[in-house]
Amino acid sequence: MNSIEIRNQFLDYFKSKGHIIVPSAPVIPHGDKTLMFTNAGMNQFKDMFLGTGNRDYKRAADTQKCIRVSGKHNDLEEVGVDTYHHTFFEMLGNWSFGDYYKKEAIEWAWDLLVNVWKLPKERLYVTVYRTDDEAFDIWKNYLTEDRILRFDEEDNFWEMGETGPCGPCSEIHYDGTDDLSGRELVNAGDPNVIEIWNLVFIQFNRQVDGSLLELKAKHVDTGMGFERIVRVIQGKNSNYDTDIFMPLINKLVELSNIKYGLNEKNDIAFRVIADHIRTISFTIADGAIPGNEGRSYVIRRILRRASRYARNLGFKEPILYKLVDVLISQFKDVFPELYTQSDIIKNVIKGEEESFLRTLDSGLIKFEELITNLKEGDTIPGESAFLLYDSYGFPIDLTELMAKENNLLVDLDSFNVEMEKQKSRSRANIKNNSEIADDTDYNVESEFVGYDIFETNSKVLYQKDNIIILDKTPFYAEKGGQISDIGVIKFNNIELNVIDTKQIGGAILHILDENCLLDLLNKKVNAKIEVDRRWNIMRNHSATHLMHEALRQVLGDHIQQQGSLVAESYLRFDFNHFNKISKLEIKEIEDLVNNKIYESIDVITNELSLDEASKNSKIRMFFGDKYGSFVRAVQMDENYSIELCGGTHVKNTSQIGYFKITSESSVSSGIRRIEAVTGKFIEEYFNKLNSEILSKENQNEELRNKIKKLDKEIAELKKSSASDDLDSILANIKEIKSIKVLTTSIEVDNLDLLRDTGENLRNKLKDNGIGLISTINDGKVQLCCVVTDDLKSKYPAGKLVGEAAKFLGGGGGGKPHLATAGGKDLSKVDELLNSEFYKIIENY
């Protein structure tokens, strides 16, 4: 059988046993920060084993793409040297989630191997955990006891981590020795006796103290090395001799004009390249690209390792990318992402090869110079290894490999010290790139469209190193005190991280976290800013305008801005004033700003000529801004604040939420500085203050008063937030019997605030209106019903809320215009708000 038939037979077999065939997860484990790469079939089912997830099936099977090049699962050094380890491999697996257990798992494994695939019984050994008598007894139905071997935890006990789901496992080994003498070679690392299938029985939960508790639901997790079983079925002595790898090796033979199987050094190179091109291609197809950090650097290391082995075969030009089409022809039906991403895969690999080959020859010469005076067993200094890395692009494991070929060692400790220094320099260089850019004429112009749009599809006008310029962009470039946007530029499924944005002339530069190797010039990309961060910045910027005017009203018309910073988490404002600002003045400034926030003033922007703006006495200009012939005037109440500003702002002052001054200080003689927070950072500030206060054992009266003040301000903030919520849902009013009826659910933490919100709703309804508000606290429903004065005699709130509460298994009542009640059945709240309350009014 060929490998395609073997894979399909596995899946078809378990499909016949009631398993759902699920697709492979990507090799890039998106959403799982504990893994660099997907390294086992069970990764996508971790939530099931941890009890945090659910599926609509109890049996599953698949073929999972896996990569093992880091951590305890690191097979890199063995790849190509032995015949059965790989950086990329497929894992065939079947799972039971609280359904079948050891008996069926063992029975079906045996049936597939012996009765379907016809493996000779005399070549099979199985291992079990030393105390797993249950598995041992089941295996006795198929094998004699001398072929069932017991091993300790290291080989036959599987654990997800130091705590959590775990259990014994049973491995099936194939004896490939000529004389069937493999019993003593099981788990000995001999290439002639290899593990082909591991059956894991998850039956315990490891506690913090190391003890084991039985799980109520027991699971089965099996994993079979696809490349190994194909080798066994096809009767080969090496995984690389199967039809999985030979098409790649044959292509290399064709390109190199060197025969495979005649020279061990060349054969290792053939095998390494055939393995590594699979890892490189699948990672790029699943959304990663070579780079300098994390998994991106692992991919780059593997690619450069393969490129160096290609040099051993005589290649001096890029060669790896020429293997991609062979790989696609093998896997396009089972892993179609290779085909759909083929151009990107080839372009990225070729670009990486070209970059590395420019320094490979000189790097090899430098390596020979560095080891000239070393003798066998000596150690290459870490500084020398770092020189090869930093100047010639040699990953450390490549230097180790070359050292090993010369019977030398490498000082890894001192290398790592140099690496840490280099990372600091690299971060500084990225920043310097954006600074040096001031002297560059880019001869292109960008349109900023980010006042109202946070995501665009744009064309790349310029690309070099870590700089990209687009024809239009939502990214705001730092100016006028407002920090720049960050976010991502996407090309197909590859994301480039934008860490800074800068404007030079008419060009808006997107500064990436590392150099971009993709050729994006004139291509369409998707540009998206980090939206939550932008909203925080806009809140702070609009609050800065409100505060500027408040300072003038409280402290005097002499106030002029001397500098500002509008960041995500806070705002900073410098201004001329000779005296320290008193607590009373700070309170007046805060009140003025917050009153403007509560007034829900629309923020209006108008474009006008600079000449027009300069003649308008109401318009203020901020310090440090450079104005063109046309400017933007940002208005928040034409009688309060109008300023020239090119920055981004909220649409309505209510979106700022709340404003709080956190510090006031002197910057220099005659210059004061205020720092303040808005929005969600208010609560962080209050929580920080509360923590500081509560941590002091002897709190004085002033501190206790401060807590009360903060609590009151928090309550006001929550009251304002609830009011804003009502404004946003007033559009959802329904008409019942010609009466305006509004039902809604809000989040408040006490009955007083619920009543205040109800009274607020009653005022907003004005006349001919009925409202019902619900909230949930401590697992119970609280209701507030309000009725406008013209209806309260005919539809008393106390009666209506009583009927509503009764529907929830509760009760209550109150005055005709406003009444509260409670309920127990949380599951019926939505039904009450969406339909039942309307029926109560109709039938009243």
XYZ file of N, CA, C and O in Angstrom, residues 26-114:
356
model
N -4.011 23.538 13.150
C -2.791 24.121 12.580
C -1.571 23.766 13.427
O -1.697 23.477 14.619
N -0.394 23.804 12.810
C 0.825 23.552 13.588
C 1.169 24.752 14.450
O 1.967 24.647 15.374
N 0.569 25.905 14.155
C 0.714 27.079 15.013
C -0.485 27.081 15.960
O -1.611 27.328 15.534
N -0.273 26.782 17.249
C -1.403 26.632 18.184
C -1.979 27.971 18.621
O -1.729 28.449 19.718
N -2.747 28.593 17.732
C -3.349 29.889 18.042
C -4.222 29.769 19.291
O -5.052 28.878 19.405
N -4.019 30.683 20.232
C -4.834 30.684 21.442
C -4.280 29.842 22.571
O -4.818 29.847 23.669
N -3.191 29.090 22.330
C -2.583 28.279 23.391
C -1.164 28.789 23.625
O -0.239 28.424 22.909
N -1.004 29.635 24.634
C 0.289 30.261 24.900
C 1.284 29.298 25.538
O 2.454 29.637 25.704
N 0.822 28.102 25.914
C 1.728 27.143 26.548
C 2.551 26.384 25.522
O 3.490 25.690 25.887
N 2.192 26.481 24.253
C 2.869 25.710 23.214
C 3.474 26.616 22.163
O 2.859 27.602 21.745
N 4.684 26.272 21.715
C 5.275 26.970 20.583
C 4.719 26.411 19.279
O 4.390 27.152 18.348
N 4.630 25.070 19.208
C 4.052 24.408 18.052
C 3.124 23.290 18.540
O 3.305 22.756 19.636
N 2.169 22.934 17.708
C 1.348 21.762 17.996
C 2.256 20.534 17.937
O 2.885 20.270 16.919
N 2.336 19.785 19.041
C 3.294 18.678 19.093
C 2.651 17.315 19.338
O 3.344 16.318 19.493
N 1.316 17.279 19.376
C 0.635 15.996 19.578
C -0.819 16.142 19.131
O -1.379 17.242 19.104
N -1.415 15.006 18.801
C -2.798 15.030 18.362
C -3.755 15.511 19.424
O -4.811 16.062 19.122
N -3.380 15.323 20.696
C -4.298 15.683 21.776
C -4.362 17.180 22.049
O -5.227 17.641 22.789
N -3.470 17.977 21.442
C -3.435 19.411 21.755
C -4.791 20.083 21.574
O -5.209 20.900 22.403
N -5.466 19.754 20.476
C -6.740 20.429 20.217
C -7.853 19.942 21.146
O -8.936 20.533 21.166
N -7.581 18.891 21.916
C -8.586 18.368 22.844
C -8.214 18.615 24.306
O -8.816 18.038 25.209
N -7.217 19.477 24.560
C -6.793 19.736 25.936
C -7.952 20.175 26.820
O -8.060 19.781 27.981
N -8.828 21.001 26.253
C -9.944 21.489 27.064
C -10.876 20.364 27.486
O -11.488 20.420 28.559
N -10.965 19.328 26.657
C -11.807 18.183 27.018
C -11.221 17.444 28.215
O -11.934 17.073 29.155
N -9.905 17.232 28.181
C -9.257 16.510 29.270
C -9.236 17.329 30.562
O -9.278 16.779 31.661
N -9.182 18.665 30.410
C -9.175 19.537 31.586
C -10.579 19.786 32.126
O -10.742 20.403 33.184
N -11.588 19.349 31.376
C -12.966 19.523 31.826
C -13.514 20.910 31.591
O -14.544 21.280 32.148
N -12.845 21.701 30.718
C -13.306 23.068 30.458
C -13.987 23.206 29.106
O -14.487 24.285 28.774
N -13.990 22.149 28.299
C -14.580 22.223 26.970
C -15.615 21.147 26.747
O -15.838 20.267 27.585
N -16.246 21.232 25.586
C -17.284 20.259 25.249
C -17.282 20.050 23.741
O -16.861 20.911 22.979
N -17.729 18.905 23.293
C -17.922 18.604 21.881
C -19.262 17.904 21.726
O -19.805 17.367 22.693
N -19.770 17.889 20.501
C -21.029 17.182 20.275
C -20.780 15.742 19.849
O -21.619 15.104 19.226
N -19.607 15.212 20.183
C -19.277 13.812 19.923
C -18.413 13.294 21.057
O -17.770 14.072 21.759
N -18.392 11.977 21.227
C -17.590 11.342 22.269
C -16.443 10.521 21.708
O -15.586 10.043 22.437
N -16.454 10.328 20.367
C -15.379 9.589 19.713
C -14.864 10.413 18.536
O -15.647 10.955 17.754
N -13.544 10.489 18.400
C -12.957 11.278 17.316
C -11.691 10.598 16.819
O -11.037 9.834 17.545
N -11.347 10.868 15.564
C -10.089 10.383 14.982
C -9.607 11.422 13.978
O -10.412 12.172 13.408
N -8.289 11.469 13.762
C -7.747 12.402 12.772
C -6.311 12.056 12.454
O -5.724 11.130 13.012
N -5.751 12.803 11.506
C -4.308 12.822 11.303
C -3.856 14.237 11.586
O -4.310 15.193 10.952
N -3.002 14.403 12.587
C -2.619 15.724 13.086
C -1.206 16.080 12.642
O -0.265 15.299 12.800
N -1.060 17.286 12.089
C 0.268 17.803 11.774
C 0.974 18.172 13.083
O 0.422 18.907 13.885
N 2.188 17.668 13.280
C 2.921 17.917 14.524
C 4.342 18.387 14.230
O 4.946 17.984 13.229
N 4.857 19.224 15.131
C 6.247 19.679 15.044
C 6.885 19.525 16.419
O 6.307 19.939 17.425
N 8.064 18.930 16.445
C 8.791 18.771 17.703
C 10.220 19.266 17.515
O 11.078 18.554 17.016
N 10.436 20.514 17.933
C 11.774 21.111 17.796
C 12.147 21.946 19.006
O 13.124 22.689 18.973
N 11.351 21.873 20.077
C 11.652 22.704 21.241
C 11.193 21.996 22.495
O 10.368 21.084 22.450
N 11.724 22.441 23.645
C 11.320 21.873 24.925
C 11.728 20.412 25.045
O 12.690 19.942 24.446
N 10.935 19.679 25.847
C 11.292 18.267 26.070
C 11.035 17.428 24.826
O 11.601 16.356 24.657
N 10.147 17.914 23.932
C 9.897 17.217 22.670
C 10.737 17.871 21.585
O 10.256 18.606 20.741
N 12.043 17.613 21.615
C 12.950 18.226 20.644
C 13.759 17.123 19.973
O 14.662 16.553 20.569
N 13.391 16.829 18.732
C 14.048 15.743 18.009
C 15.037 16.254 16.959
O 15.497 15.497 16.111
N 15.391 17.550 17.011
C 16.167 18.162 15.941
C 17.503 17.484 15.710
O 17.889 17.213 14.566
N 18.241 17.186 16.783
C 19.587 16.647 16.616
C 19.590 15.228 16.031
O 20.564 14.818 15.413
N 18.472 14.489 16.237
C 18.417 13.121 15.720
C 17.988 13.059 14.265
O 18.187 12.052 13.579
N 17.358 14.143 13.792
C 16.775 14.127 12.454
C 17.854 13.944 11.383
O 18.860 14.653 11.366
N 17.629 12.975 10.520
C 18.550 12.720 9.425
C 19.701 11.821 9.809
O 20.236 11.092 8.969
N 20.101 11.882 11.087
C 21.182 11.011 11.565
C 20.633 9.610 11.781
O 21.210 8.618 11.330
N 19.483 9.528 12.498
C 18.812 8.231 12.571
C 17.751 8.182 11.476
O 17.627 9.085 10.652
N 16.971 7.148 11.475
C 16.050 6.916 10.348
C 14.589 7.073 10.721
O 13.722 6.813 9.894
N 14.292 7.523 11.959
C 12.892 7.522 12.364
C 12.472 8.740 13.190
O 11.335 8.797 13.663
N 13.354 9.729 13.383
C 12.952 10.963 14.048
C 12.757 12.069 13.005
O 13.464 12.127 12.001
N 11.798 12.970 13.306
C 11.482 14.048 12.368
C 11.122 15.311 13.151
O 10.641 15.234 14.281
N 11.353 16.467 12.518
C 10.859 17.710 13.117
C 9.366 17.866 12.833
O 8.608 18.356 13.656
N 8.943 17.462 11.637
C 7.515 17.463 11.292
C 7.071 16.029 11.042
O 7.762 15.265 10.370
N 5.914 15.683 11.603
C 5.371 14.356 11.341
C 3.859 14.398 11.506
O 3.296 15.340 12.054
N 3.226 13.371 10.968
C 1.788 13.222 11.162
C 1.544 12.248 12.309
O 2.232 11.226 12.423
N 0.566 12.559 13.139
C 0.176 11.651 14.205
C -1.264 11.209 13.956
O -2.193 12.015 14.014
N -1.411 9.917 13.653
C -2.745 9.343 13.533
C -3.262 9.059 14.934
O -2.536 8.517 15.769
N -4.505 9.428 15.196
C -5.003 9.247 16.559
C -6.486 8.969 16.620
O -7.254 9.348 15.733
N -6.878 8.287 17.687
C -8.310 8.121 17.983
C -8.522 8.429 19.459
O -7.640 8.191 20.300
N -9.697 9.006 19.773
C -9.982 9.482 21.126
C -11.356 9.037 21.586
O -12.306 8.928 20.797
N -11.419 8.820 22.872
C -12.700 8.574 23.534
C -12.798 9.546 24.698
O -11.907 9.605 25.538
N -13.901 10.299 24.729
C -14.116 11.267 25.802
C -15.214 10.737 26.716
O -16.399 10.962 26.490
N -14.781 9.954 27.703
C -15.736 9.379 28.642
C -16.607 8.297 28.028
O -17.680 7.985 28.562
N -16.169 7.694 26.948
C -16.964 6.664 26.269
C -16.284 5.300 26.447
O -16.281 4.749 27.534
N -15.678 4.745 25.400
C -15.010 3.452 25.552
C -13.694 3.635 26.302
O -13.198 4.749 26.473
N -13.092 2.493 26.711
C -11.858 2.611 27.497
C -10.850 1.557 27.049
O -10.728 1.275 25.856
N -10.141 0.955 27.977
C -8.977 0.130 27.636
C -9.331 -1.062 26.744
O -8.614 -1.354 25.777
N -10.409 -1.743 27.067
C -10.752 -2.968 26.327
C -10.902 -2.683 24.831
O -10.288 -3.347 23.991
N -11.719 -1.660 24.500
C -11.956 -1.361 23.093
C -10.713 -0.767 22.426
O -10.403 -1.100 21.275
N -10.000 0.101 23.137
C -8.817 0.730 22.551
C -7.782 -0.319 22.170
O -7.193 -0.269 21.077
N -7.561 -1.278 23.048
C -6.582 -2.332 22.770
C -7.095 -3.269 21.682
O -6.370 -3.638 20.751
N -8.361 -3.625 21.776
C -8.949 -4.553 20.791
C -8.859 -3.973 19.388
O -8.469 -4.658 18.440
N -9.223 -2.698 19.219
C -9.232 -2.102 17.885
C -7.817 -1.867 17.370
O -7.567 -1.985 16.159
N -6.892 -1.495 18.259
C -5.509 -1.323 17.830
C -4.958 -2.638 17.277
O -4.320 -2.669 16.211
N -5.209 -3.716 18.011
C -4.758 -5.038 17.567
C -5.431 -5.437 16.250
O -4.781 -5.944 15.330
N -6.718 -5.202 16.158
C -7.465 -5.589 14.960
C -6.937 -4.865 13.723
O -6.737 -5.471 12.664
N -6.701 -3.566 13.851
C -6.212 -2.795 12.703
C -4.813 -3.242 12.294
O -4.532 -3.447 11.102
N -3.930 -3.408 13.272
C -2.549 -3.772 12.952
C -2.427 -5.176 12.373
O -1.733 -5.394 11.373
N -3.108 -6.127 12.976
C -2.902 -7.540 12.625
C -3.890 -8.030 11.562
O -3.497 -8.723 10.609
